[in-house]
Amino acid sequence: VTVSTPLLGGRYGGYLYAYPHKTAYRRLHPARPLSDVWAAEPPGSRFLYIHVPFCEMRCGYCNLFTRPRPPGELVEAWLRALRRQARIAADAIGSSPIGSFAIGGGTPTMLRLDQLEAVFDVASTMGWSAGTPASVEVSPRTATADRLALLADRGIERVSIGVESFDDDDLRALGRPQRTSTVRSALDHIRAAGVPRLNIDLIYGAPGTTVDTWVRSIETALLWAPEELYLYPLYRRPLTALGADTDTRDDDPRPALYAAARSLLYDRGYEQRSMRMFRRSDVTAPTTDYDCQDDGMVGLGCGARSYTRSLHYSTEYAISRSATDEIIDAYVVATDADHAVARHGVELDAGEQRRRFVVKSILRVDGLDQNAYRGRFGTPVTDDFPVLDALIEQRYLHDDGAVLRPTPLGLAWSDAIGPSFVSRRMRDRMTGLALR
Ligand SMILES: C[S@@+](CC[C@H](N)C(=O)[O-])C[C@H]1O[C@@H](n2cnc3c(N)ncnc32)[C@H](O)[C@@H]1O
Ligand code: SF4
């Protein structure tokens, strides 16, 4: 397996949160019946993901699949479609247990209370039961006491809130209309509801952010003692209101902001788990019987991805309002027969499955279990990817004989290392897609 020279793309080459990225998906010829797709998948527990493609607003930096301010009847039609899709998907995946569950978006809590209940009912028909780890994304304005009471009542284990910043200038520069008083009451509601795990998302690197303002934002977030923090370096992406980054930024503030955050969080009793993720040291990771390397993901709702070992599928990739509307409009009128097939996606051959295994693990502190890799693919990972030896030698990775883990240097440079593992074929597909 060939891998391009690491670090060529610069420190902020790209955030590889999924491999392959959705921009590598294409129309599948012929469409694949879901029953065949899932029959080919080895047994195991599944991750159920429901994507709610609606928001109260469209933030300046955000390129996620979401429709701001949807009309009420569209949300109702979407819910009916979600129920139809779930019925078909449940048949297709058969009796595999749901090992973990998440509702993401978009902003799931912008649904009315009865609509949010309906989403949980859909999850139950898919085999999810309270007690199985579940996570829900919320925004400050929608994290109201009644929404939180519902989440707690449903046994939700983790709530993740997009705060992004406690600084008004930052929020303006990010194009995120938000009042700090709203954020404070949202965090109070989450704590009062007693959801066991709170994650706060913050973004660093907006024009004008200084180490001082950034440290103050983190310190404010720490007043609620979140179990987790995700610190996202700002990426400026095409078709967002902020627009794509064009220059290479000699004076990029992000490395200094990253370093300041890391040392502050270590002082305050947090451990780093990946470049973006920090966890309070006294919190143990939740036990789930879902394994992100081995188990499939069933995505419901347009925009959600689904994964089996050899096929990843979803609806088309879209950012703009017109393309997003088109996809949601098609979803709400889709028939049972439409829901029964995957029409858009990407196949993963053995080489791509190996790459995915590597990028999903070497940039996390838990690391890559070399025996698990060999057990699955039959070859030592360093034989398949000789570049790993170079990364070890250059101290980006550490090999303790069993597990390959990122060093602090490797964590800092994760967004350079990850993209270097993308295959030529996937890179061509990703860059070849006309974004809309
Ligand atoms: C689904 S949202 C979180 C929940 C909710 N919609 C909200 O905004 O409050 C996903 C998160 O991804 C992060 N994010 C999205 N686009 C980003 C970008 N271009 N650069 C950095 N972080 C980004 C933000 O921290 C955001 O909170
Ligand atoms: S950041 Fe959150 S609220 Fe803003 S547009 Fe994206 S998903 Fe919606």
GROMACS .gro file of C-alpha atoms and ligand atoms in nm:
model
  471
    1VAL     CA    1   0.000   0.000   0.000
    2THR     CA    2   0.158   0.328  -0.096
    3VAL     CA    3   0.123   0.638   0.112
    4SER     CA    4   0.232   0.983   0.006
    5THR     CA    5   0.512   1.150   0.200
    6PRO     CA    6   0.349   1.259   0.522
    7LEU     CA    7   0.319   1.622   0.619
    8LEU     CA    8   0.340   1.755   0.265
    9GLY     CA    9  -0.004   1.912   0.300
   10GLY     CA   10   0.100   2.127   0.598
   11ARG     CA   11  -0.017   2.102   0.955
   12TYR     CA   12  -0.383   2.169   0.866
   13GLY     CA   13  -0.406   1.943   0.563
   14GLY     CA   14  -0.751   1.814   0.654
   15TYR     CA   15  -0.964   1.661   0.927
   16LEU     CA   16  -1.008   1.293   0.845
   17TYR     CA   17  -1.304   1.213   1.069
   18ALA     CA   18  -1.425   0.949   0.828
   19TYR     CA   19  -1.252   0.744   0.563
   20PRO     CA   20  -1.334   0.766   0.281
   21HIS     CA   21  -1.483   1.115   0.298
   22LYS     CA   22  -1.838   1.156   0.166
   23THR     CA   23  -1.704   1.355  -0.130
   24ALA     CA   24  -1.562   1.023  -0.256
   25TYR     CA   25  -1.911   0.871  -0.283
   26ARG     CA   26  -2.068   0.836  -0.628
   27ARG     CA   27  -2.383   0.696  -0.780
   28LEU     CA   28  -2.375   0.314  -0.750
   29HIS     CA   29  -2.443   0.118  -1.069
   30PRO     CA   30  -2.647  -0.085  -1.010
   31ALA     CA   31  -2.811   0.026  -0.685
   32ARG     CA   32  -2.747  -0.229  -0.405
   33PRO     CA   33  -3.036  -0.389  -0.220
   34LEU     CA   34  -2.981  -0.320   0.151
   35SER     CA   35  -3.072  -0.678   0.235
   36ASP     CA   36  -2.771  -0.798   0.028
   37VAL     CA   37  -2.543  -0.526   0.164
   38TRP     CA   38  -2.616  -0.620   0.524
   39ALA     CA   39  -2.631  -0.998   0.465
   40ALA     CA   40  -2.266  -0.978   0.358
   41GLU     CA   41  -2.165  -0.803   0.680
   42PRO     CA   42  -2.014  -1.021   0.956
   43PRO     CA   43  -2.239  -1.044   1.261
   44GLY     CA   44  -2.174  -0.796   1.539
   45SER     CA   45  -2.341  -0.508   1.712
   46ARG     CA   46  -2.427  -0.201   1.509
   47PHE     CA   47  -2.402   0.169   1.566
   48LEU     CA   48  -2.732   0.344   1.497
   49TYR     CA   49  -2.705   0.706   1.384
   50ILE     CA   50  -3.003   0.930   1.314
   51HIS     CA   51  -2.924   1.255   1.136
   52VAL     CA   52  -3.160   1.549   1.187
   53PRO     CA   53  -3.092   1.783   0.895
   54PHE     CA   54  -3.237   2.103   1.044
   55CYS     CA   55  -3.099   2.404   1.231
   56GLU     CA   56  -3.226   2.733   1.368
   57MET     CA   57  -2.957   2.912   1.165
   58ARG     CA   58  -2.668   2.847   0.928
   59CYS     CA   59  -2.335   2.927   1.093
   60GLY     CA   60  -2.064   3.097   0.891
   61TYR     CA   61  -1.811   2.811   0.914
   62CYS     CA   62  -2.045   2.513   0.887
   63ASN     CA   63  -2.061   2.282   0.586
   64LEU     CA   64  -2.268   2.006   0.746
   65PHE     CA   65  -2.580   1.869   0.580
   66THR     CA   66  -2.849   2.091   0.725
   67ARG     CA   67  -3.144   2.310   0.626
   68PRO     CA   68  -3.183   2.621   0.841
   69ARG     CA   69  -3.532   2.732   0.954
   70PRO     CA   70  -3.734   2.453   0.790
   71PRO     CA   71  -4.108   2.504   0.751
   72GLY     CA   72  -4.314   2.303   1.000
   73GLU     CA   73  -4.471   2.081   0.735
   74LEU     CA   74  -4.128   1.984   0.597
   75VAL     CA   75  -4.020   1.860   0.941
   76GLU     CA   76  -4.340   1.655   0.972
   77ALA     CA   77  -4.289   1.507   0.625
   78TRP     CA   78  -3.927   1.428   0.714
   79LEU     CA   79  -4.043   1.242   1.027
   80ARG     CA   80  -4.286   1.032   0.826
   81ALA     CA   81  -4.003   0.948   0.584
   82LEU     CA   82  -3.774   0.861   0.873
   83ARG     CA   83  -4.029   0.609   1.003
   84ARG     CA   84  -4.061   0.452   0.658
   85GLN     CA   85  -3.684   0.432   0.614
   86ALA     CA   86  -3.642   0.278   0.960
   87ARG     CA   87  -3.894   0.005   0.890
   88ILE     CA   88  -3.708  -0.094   0.573
   89ALA     CA   89  -3.363  -0.065   0.732
   90ALA     CA   90  -3.465  -0.275   1.033
   91ASP     CA   91  -3.569  -0.556   0.798
   92ALA     CA   92  -3.244  -0.526   0.605
   93ILE     CA   93  -3.004  -0.537   0.898
   94GLY     CA   94  -3.189  -0.823   1.065
   95SER     CA   95  -3.147  -0.908   1.428
   96SER     CA   96  -2.806  -0.751   1.500
   97PRO     CA   97  -2.808  -0.572   1.835
   98ILE     CA   98  -2.760  -0.194   1.856
   99GLY     CA   99  -2.442  -0.140   2.059
  100SER     CA  100  -2.456   0.238   2.062
  101PHE     CA  101  -2.673   0.516   1.930
  102ALA     CA  102  -2.641   0.883   1.845
  103ILE     CA  103  -2.870   1.156   1.721
  104GLY     CA  104  -2.674   1.424   1.542
  105GLY     CA  105  -2.719   1.694   1.287
  106GLY     CA  106  -2.791   1.964   1.228
  107THR     CA  107  -2.954   2.032   1.558
  108PRO     CA  108  -3.175   1.747   1.684
  109THR     CA  109  -3.317   1.949   1.974
  110MET     CA  110  -3.466   2.206   1.742
  111LEU     CA  111  -3.741   1.946   1.688
  112ARG     CA  112  -4.054   1.996   1.898
  113LEU     CA  113  -4.078   1.778   2.205
  114ASP     CA  114  -4.328   1.537   2.046
  115GLN     CA  115  -4.109   1.516   1.732
  116LEU     CA  116  -3.802   1.435   1.938
  117GLU     CA  117  -4.007   1.165   2.115
  118ALA     CA  118  -4.094   1.029   1.771
  119VAL     CA  119  -3.723   1.004   1.682
  120PHE     CA  120  -3.662   0.800   1.998
  121ASP     CA  121  -3.953   0.576   1.904
  122VAL     CA  122  -3.788   0.518   1.567
  123ALA     CA  123  -3.467   0.421   1.747
  124SER     CA  124  -3.663   0.175   1.960
  125THR     CA  125  -3.814   0.010   1.653
  126MET     CA  126  -3.455  -0.034   1.530
  127GLY     CA  127  -3.374  -0.227   1.847
  128TRP     CA  128  -3.224   0.048   2.060
  129SER     CA  129  -3.315   0.033   2.427
  130ALA     CA  130  -3.240   0.277   2.706
  131GLY     CA  131  -2.926   0.167   2.884
  132THR     CA  132  -2.736   0.130   2.556
  133PRO     CA  133  -2.496   0.426   2.536
  134ALA     CA  134  -2.654   0.711   2.345
  135SER     CA  135  -2.541   1.062   2.259
  136VAL     CA  136  -2.739   1.363   2.136
  137GLU     CA  137  -2.616   1.690   1.983
  138VAL     CA  138  -2.776   2.010   2.106
  139SER     CA  139  -2.728   2.382   2.042
  140PRO     CA  140  -2.746   2.647   2.315
  141ARG     CA  141  -3.081   2.793   2.209
  142THR     CA  142  -3.248   2.453   2.188
  143ALA     CA  143  -3.098   2.298   2.503
  144THR     CA  144  -3.407   2.399   2.700
  145ALA     CA  145  -3.516   2.246   3.030
  146ASP     CA  146  -3.796   2.044   2.864
  147ARG     CA  147  -3.567   1.901   2.594
  148LEU     CA  148  -3.307   1.806   2.854
  149ALA     CA  149  -3.568   1.646   3.078
  150LEU     CA  150  -3.675   1.432   2.782
  151LEU     CA  151  -3.316   1.329   2.705
  152ALA     CA  152  -3.253   1.239   3.071
  153ASP     CA  153  -3.582   1.049   3.083
  154ARG     CA  154  -3.477   0.847   2.777
  155GLY     CA  155  -3.154   0.752   2.952
  156ILE     CA  156  -2.924   0.952   2.725
  157GLU     CA  157  -2.569   0.906   2.844
  158ARG     CA  158  -2.400   1.198   2.665
  159VAL     CA  159  -2.503   1.542   2.547
  160SER     CA  160  -2.277   1.737   2.315
  161ILE     CA  161  -2.329   2.110   2.280
  162GLY     CA  162  -2.180   2.347   2.024
  163VAL     CA  163  -2.063   2.649   2.219
  164GLU     CA  164  -1.771   2.745   1.990
  165SER     CA  165  -1.672   3.049   2.197
  166PHE     CA  166  -1.769   3.261   2.495
  167ASP     CA  167  -1.625   3.569   2.325
  168ASP     CA  168  -1.863   3.797   2.133
  169ASP     CA  169  -1.597   3.908   1.883
  170ASP     CA  170  -1.509   3.546   1.807
  171LEU     CA  171  -1.873   3.459   1.754
  172ARG     CA  172  -1.911   3.750   1.515
  173ALA     CA  173  -1.601   3.644   1.325
  174LEU     CA  174  -1.733   3.287   1.307
  175GLY     CA  175  -2.071   3.404   1.182
  176ARG     CA  176  -2.252   3.243   1.474
  177PRO     CA  177  -2.530   3.455   1.622
  178GLN     CA  178  -2.536   3.352   1.988
  179ARG     CA  179  -2.571   3.514   2.328
  180THR     CA  180  -2.349   3.402   2.611
  181SER     CA  181  -2.643   3.424   2.851
  182THR     CA  182  -2.821   3.159   2.639
  183VAL     CA  183  -2.515   2.935   2.653
  184ARG     CA  184  -2.495   2.965   3.029
  185SER     CA  185  -2.855   2.866   3.084
  186ALA     CA  186  -2.821   2.577   2.836
  187LEU     CA  187  -2.523   2.442   3.031
  188ASP     CA  188  -2.715   2.484   3.357
  189HIS     CA  189  -3.008   2.288   3.211
  190ILE     CA  190  -2.780   2.006   3.100
  191ARG     CA  191  -2.624   1.983   3.444
  192ALA     CA  192  -2.960   2.010   3.622
  193ALA     CA  193  -3.100   1.726   3.409
  194GLY     CA  194  -2.819   1.500   3.532
  195VAL     CA  195  -2.709   1.362   3.194
  196PRO     CA  196  -2.389   1.174   3.290
  197ARG     CA  197  -2.158   1.306   3.020
  198LEU     CA  198  -2.138   1.661   2.887
  199ASN     CA  199  -1.923   1.747   2.587
  200ILE     CA  200  -1.857   2.107   2.487
  201ASP     CA  201  -1.738   2.197   2.134
  202LEU     CA  202  -1.517   2.503   2.099
  203ILE     CA  203  -1.355   2.644   1.783
  204TYR     CA  204  -1.018   2.822   1.775
  205GLY     CA  205  -0.853   3.035   1.512
  206ALA     CA  206  -1.124   3.284   1.409
  207PRO     CA  207  -0.971   3.610   1.288
  208GLY     CA  208  -0.894   3.821   1.594
  209THR     CA  209  -0.879   3.538   1.848
  210THR     CA  210  -0.584   3.578   2.083
  211VAL     CA  211  -0.435   3.334   2.332
  212ASP     CA  212  -0.599   3.544   2.605
  213THR     CA  213  -0.951   3.537   2.464
  214TRP     CA  214  -0.918   3.167   2.382
  215VAL     CA  215  -0.795   3.073   2.728
  216ARG     CA  216  -1.081   3.273   2.878
  217SER     CA  217  -1.333   3.082   2.666
  218ILE     CA  218  -1.193   2.749   2.783
  219GLU     CA  219  -1.186   2.864   3.145
  220THR     CA  220  -1.550   2.966   3.119
  221ALA     CA  221  -1.638   2.625   2.973
  222LEU     CA  222  -1.457   2.459   3.266
  223LEU     CA  223  -1.700   2.623   3.512
  224TRP     CA  224  -1.940   2.342   3.416
  225ALA     CA  225  -1.668   2.077   3.455
  226PRO     CA  226  -1.751   1.907   3.123
  227GLU     CA  227  -1.653   1.541   3.108
  228GLU     CA  228  -1.528   1.607   2.752
  229LEU     CA  229  -1.417   1.898   2.540
  230TYR     CA  230  -1.373   1.896   2.163
  231LEU     CA  231  -1.146   2.175   2.048
  232TYR     CA  232  -1.179   2.229   1.673
  233PRO     CA  233  -0.925   2.431   1.477
  234LEU     CA  234  -1.126   2.654   1.246
  235TYR     CA  235  -1.138   2.524   0.892
  236ARG     CA  236  -1.269   2.760   0.628
  237ARG     CA  237  -1.448   2.553   0.369
  238PRO     CA  238  -1.591   2.612   0.022
  239LEU     CA  239  -1.957   2.715  -0.003
  240THR     CA  240  -1.975   2.830   0.359
  241ALA     CA  241  -2.046   3.193   0.444
  242LEU     CA  242  -1.687   3.237   0.568
  243GLY     CA  243  -1.558   3.099   0.239
  244ALA     CA  244  -1.263   2.870   0.174
  245ASP     CA  245  -0.916   2.942   0.305
  246THR     CA  246  -0.706   3.052   0.012
  247ASP     CA  247  -0.372   3.151   0.162
  248THR     CA  248  -0.139   2.927   0.359
  249ARG     CA  249  -0.132   3.171   0.652
  250ASP     CA  250   0.230   3.226   0.760
  251ASP     CA  251   0.096   3.379   1.077
  252ASP     CA  252  -0.152   3.099   1.143
  253PRO     CA  253  -0.264   3.148   1.504
  254ARG     CA  254  -0.389   2.790   1.546
  255PRO     CA  255  -0.065   2.620   1.660
  256ALA     CA  256  -0.018   2.868   1.947
  257LEU     CA  257  -0.385   2.843   2.046
  258TYR     CA  258  -0.362   2.463   2.042
  259ALA     CA  259  -0.052   2.466   2.263
  260ALA     CA  260  -0.213   2.708   2.511
  261ALA     CA  261  -0.530   2.497   2.533
  262ARG     CA  262  -0.339   2.177   2.586
  263SER     CA  263  -0.128   2.306   2.871
  264LEU     CA  264  -0.428   2.471   3.039
  265LEU     CA  265  -0.631   2.152   3.017
  266TYR     CA  266  -0.351   1.934   3.154
  267ASP     CA  267  -0.324   2.175   3.449
  268ARG     CA  268  -0.696   2.142   3.508
  269GLY     CA  269  -0.701   1.765   3.518
  270TYR     CA  270  -0.787   1.674   3.158
  271GLU     CA  271  -0.621   1.417   2.935
  272GLN     CA  272  -0.587   1.442   2.563
  273ARG     CA  273  -0.741   1.151   2.371
  274SER     CA  274  -0.688   1.281   2.015
  275MET     CA  275  -0.593   1.610   1.854
  276ARG     CA  276  -0.941   1.751   1.924
  277MET     CA  277  -1.069   1.548   2.216
  278PHE     CA  278  -0.993   1.603   2.584
  279ARG     CA  279  -1.145   1.403   2.869
  280ARG     CA  280  -1.158   1.478   3.239
  281SER     CA  281  -0.905   1.242   3.399
  282ASP     CA  282  -1.146   1.114   3.663
  283VAL     CA  283  -1.395   0.999   3.399
  284THR     CA  284  -1.371   0.648   3.264
  285ALA     CA  285  -1.458   0.586   2.902
  286PRO     CA  286  -1.810   0.449   2.866
  287THR     CA  287  -1.832   0.080   2.805
  288THR     CA  288  -1.999  -0.001   2.479
  289ASP     CA  289  -2.008  -0.327   2.295
  290TYR     CA  290  -1.973  -0.140   1.968
  291ASP     CA  291  -1.631  -0.151   1.803
  292CYS     CA  292  -1.573   0.129   1.554
  293GLN     CA  293  -1.324  -0.080   1.356
  294ASP     CA  294  -1.533  -0.390   1.318
  295ASP     CA  295  -1.897  -0.303   1.342
  296GLY     CA  296  -2.134  -0.152   1.092
  297MET     CA  297  -2.312   0.177   1.121
  298VAL     CA  298  -2.676   0.214   1.025
  299GLY     CA  299  -2.753   0.574   0.935
  300LEU     CA  300  -3.109   0.701   0.909
  301GLY     CA  301  -3.230   1.037   0.784
  302CYS     CA  302  -3.102   1.199   0.467
  303GLY     CA  303  -2.742   1.304   0.499
  304ALA     CA  304  -2.655   1.017   0.736
  305ARG     CA  305  -2.383   0.778   0.623
  306SER     CA  306  -2.410   0.402   0.669
  307TYR     CA  307  -2.109   0.173   0.680
  308THR     CA  308  -2.052  -0.191   0.623
  309ARG     CA  309  -1.699  -0.325   0.582
  310SER     CA  310  -1.709  -0.312   0.207
  311LEU     CA  311  -1.967  -0.044   0.130
  312HIS     CA  312  -2.024   0.305   0.267
  313TYR     CA  313  -2.341   0.474   0.146
  314SER     CA  314  -2.550   0.785   0.198
  315THR     CA  315  -2.745   1.045   0.007
  316GLU     CA  316  -2.544   1.281  -0.213
  317TYR     CA  317  -2.299   1.530  -0.070
  318ALA     CA  318  -2.442   1.882  -0.047
  319ILE     CA  319  -2.364   2.207   0.127
  320SER     CA  320  -2.562   2.477  -0.050
  321ARG     CA  321  -2.917   2.558   0.036
  322SER     CA  322  -3.052   2.459  -0.307
  323ALA     CA  323  -2.875   2.122  -0.318
  324THR     CA  324  -2.972   2.044   0.043
  325ASP     CA  325  -3.337   2.131  -0.028
  326GLU     CA  326  -3.336   1.908  -0.334
  327ILE     CA  327  -3.209   1.609  -0.135
  328ILE     CA  328  -3.450   1.658   0.155
  329ASP     CA  329  -3.741   1.703  -0.087
  330ALA     CA  330  -3.651   1.375  -0.259
  331TYR     CA  331  -3.617   1.200   0.079
  332VAL     CA  332  -3.962   1.297   0.199
  333VAL     CA  333  -4.130   1.152  -0.112
  334ALA     CA  334  -3.908   0.841  -0.133
  335THR     CA  335  -4.101   0.514  -0.160
  336ASP     CA  336  -4.035   0.192   0.030
  337ALA     CA  337  -3.857   0.065  -0.281
  338ASP     CA  338  -3.628   0.373  -0.278
  339HIS     CA  339  -3.541   0.316   0.088
  340ALA     CA  340  -3.464  -0.052   0.023
  341VAL     CA  341  -3.153   0.020  -0.185
  342ALA     CA  342  -2.824   0.207  -0.154
  343ARG     CA  343  -2.790   0.433  -0.459
  344HIS     CA  344  -2.493   0.644  -0.367
  345GLY     CA  345  -2.172   0.540  -0.198
  346VAL     CA  346  -1.827   0.390  -0.228
  347GLU     CA  347  -1.691   0.036  -0.218
  348LEU     CA  348  -1.394  -0.041   0.004
  349ASP     CA  349  -1.165  -0.310  -0.131
  350ALA     CA  350  -0.912  -0.482   0.097
  351GLY     CA  351  -0.657  -0.202   0.053
  352GLU     CA  352  -0.909   0.068   0.141
  353GLN     CA  353  -1.027  -0.129   0.444
  354ARG     CA  354  -0.666  -0.144   0.564
  355ARG     CA  355  -0.622   0.230   0.519
  356ARG     CA  356  -0.943   0.295   0.709
  357PHE     CA  357  -0.830   0.075   0.997
  358VAL     CA  358  -0.503   0.267   1.021
  359VAL     CA  359  -0.639   0.623   1.002
  360LYS     CA  360  -0.918   0.543   1.247
  361SER     CA  361  -0.670   0.434   1.512
  362ILE     CA  362  -0.319   0.578   1.484
  363LEU     CA  363  -0.435   0.932   1.564
  364ARG     CA  364  -0.608   0.833   1.888
  365VAL     CA  365  -0.430   0.777   2.215
  366ASP     CA  366  -0.587   0.430   2.241
  367GLY     CA  367  -0.383   0.355   1.932
  368LEU     CA  368  -0.362   0.079   1.674
  369ASP     CA  369  -0.361  -0.272   1.814
  370GLN     CA  370  -0.114  -0.449   1.586
  371ASN     CA  371  -0.244  -0.796   1.673
  372ALA     CA  372  -0.599  -0.692   1.594
  373TYR     CA  373  -0.482  -0.558   1.258
  374ARG     CA  374  -0.295  -0.877   1.179
  375GLY     CA  375  -0.588  -1.088   1.296
  376ARG     CA  376  -0.817  -0.908   1.057
  377PHE     CA  377  -0.594  -0.862   0.753
  378GLY     CA  378  -0.337  -1.140   0.792
  379THR     CA  379  -0.028  -0.918   0.756
  380PRO     CA  380   0.172  -0.695   0.991
  381VAL     CA  381   0.060  -0.334   0.962
  382THR     CA  382   0.416  -0.205   0.920
  383ASP     CA  383   0.462  -0.439   0.620
  384ASP     CA  384   0.150  -0.298   0.458
  385PHE     CA  385   0.240   0.062   0.543
  386PRO     CA  386   0.618   0.109   0.554
  387VAL     CA  387   0.556   0.482   0.610
  388LEU     CA  388   0.462   0.392   0.967
  389ASP     CA  389   0.830   0.313   1.035
  390ALA     CA  390   0.921   0.661   0.915
  391LEU     CA  391   0.654   0.813   1.139
  392ILE     CA  392   0.792   0.615   1.434
  393GLU     CA  393   1.146   0.720   1.355
  394GLN     CA  394   1.043   1.084   1.327
  395ARG     CA  395   0.864   1.054   1.665
  396TYR     CA  396   0.513   1.114   1.540
  397LEU     CA  397   0.417   0.765   1.655
  398HIS     CA  398   0.536   0.540   1.935
  399ASP     CA  399   0.547   0.161   1.907
  400ASP     CA  400   0.541  -0.020   2.241
  401GLY     CA  401   0.558  -0.357   2.068
  402ALA     CA  402   0.181  -0.414   2.074
  403VAL     CA  403   0.017  -0.078   2.010
  404LEU     CA  404   0.107   0.213   1.782
  405ARG     CA  405   0.007   0.543   1.937
  406PRO     CA  406   0.048   0.908   1.847
  407THR     CA  407   0.309   1.099   2.046
  408PRO     CA  408   0.231   1.460   2.148
  409LEU     CA  409   0.397   1.562   1.821
  410GLY     CA  410   0.180   1.317   1.628
  411LEU     CA  411  -0.135   1.449   1.797
  412ALA     CA  412  -0.045   1.806   1.705
  413TRP     CA  413   0.018   1.704   1.343
  414SER     CA  414  -0.281   1.470   1.307
  415ASP     CA  415  -0.437   1.675   1.028
  416ALA     CA  416  -0.118   1.634   0.826
  417ILE     CA  417  -0.069   1.263   0.896
  418GLY     CA  418  -0.430   1.156   0.831
  419PRO     CA  419  -0.462   1.290   0.477
  420SER     CA  420  -0.136   1.124   0.370
  421PHE     CA  421  -0.309   0.785   0.407
  422VAL     CA  422  -0.583   0.870   0.156
  423SER     CA  423  -0.540   0.651  -0.154
  424ARG     CA  424  -0.483   0.807  -0.497
  425ARG     CA  425  -0.820   0.669  -0.608
  426MET     CA  426  -1.009   0.829  -0.321
  427ARG     CA  427  -0.816   1.153  -0.352
  428ASP     CA  428  -0.911   1.174  -0.721
  429ARG     CA  429  -1.273   1.112  -0.639
  430MET     CA  430  -1.274   1.369  -0.359
  431THR     CA  431  -1.111   1.643  -0.564
  432GLY     CA  432  -1.310   1.546  -0.873
  433LEU     CA  433  -1.648   1.616  -0.717
  434ALA     CA  434  -1.811   1.943  -0.819
  435LEU     CA  435  -1.927   2.078  -0.483
  436ARG     CA  436  -2.278   2.210  -0.467
  437LIG     C1  437  -2.352   1.942   1.462
  437LIG     S1  438  -2.258   2.080   1.523
  437LIG     C2  439  -2.288   2.080   1.695
  437LIG     C3  440  -2.436   2.095   1.746
  437LIG     C4  441  -2.520   2.216   1.706
  437LIG     N1  442  -2.561   2.207   1.568
  437LIG     C5  443  -2.450   2.346   1.732
  437LIG     O1  444  -2.394   2.401   1.638
  437LIG     O2  445  -2.454   2.393   1.845
  437LIG     C6  446  -2.095   2.023   1.490
  437LIG     C7  447  -1.969   2.089   1.546
  437LIG     O3  448  -1.862   2.078   1.450
  437LIG     C8  449  -1.772   2.187   1.464
  437LIG     N2  450  -1.746   2.246   1.331
  437LIG     C9  451  -1.831   2.246   1.226
  437LIG     N3  452  -1.774   2.306   1.119
  437LIG    C10  453  -1.650   2.347   1.156
  437LIG    C11  454  -1.541   2.416   1.092
  437LIG     N4  455  -1.553   2.457   0.966
  437LIG     N5  456  -1.428   2.438   1.159
  437LIG    C12  457  -1.419   2.395   1.288
  437LIG     N6  458  -1.516   2.331   1.352
  437LIG    C13  459  -1.631   2.306   1.291
  437LIG    C14  460  -1.836   2.287   1.557
  437LIG     O4  461  -1.764   2.289   1.679
  437LIG    C15  462  -1.977   2.234   1.578
  437LIG     O5  463  -2.019   2.251   1.711
  438SF4     S1  464  -2.274   2.462   1.353
  438SF4    FE1  465  -2.452   2.354   1.430
  438SF4     S2  466  -2.616   2.513   1.439
  438SF4    FE2  467  -2.456   2.593   1.310
  438SF4     S3  468  -2.521   2.537   1.102
  438SF4    FE3  469  -2.376   2.379   1.171
  438SF4     S4  470  -2.502   2.220   1.255
  438SF4    FE4  471  -2.631   2.406   1.242
   0.00000   0.00000   0.00000
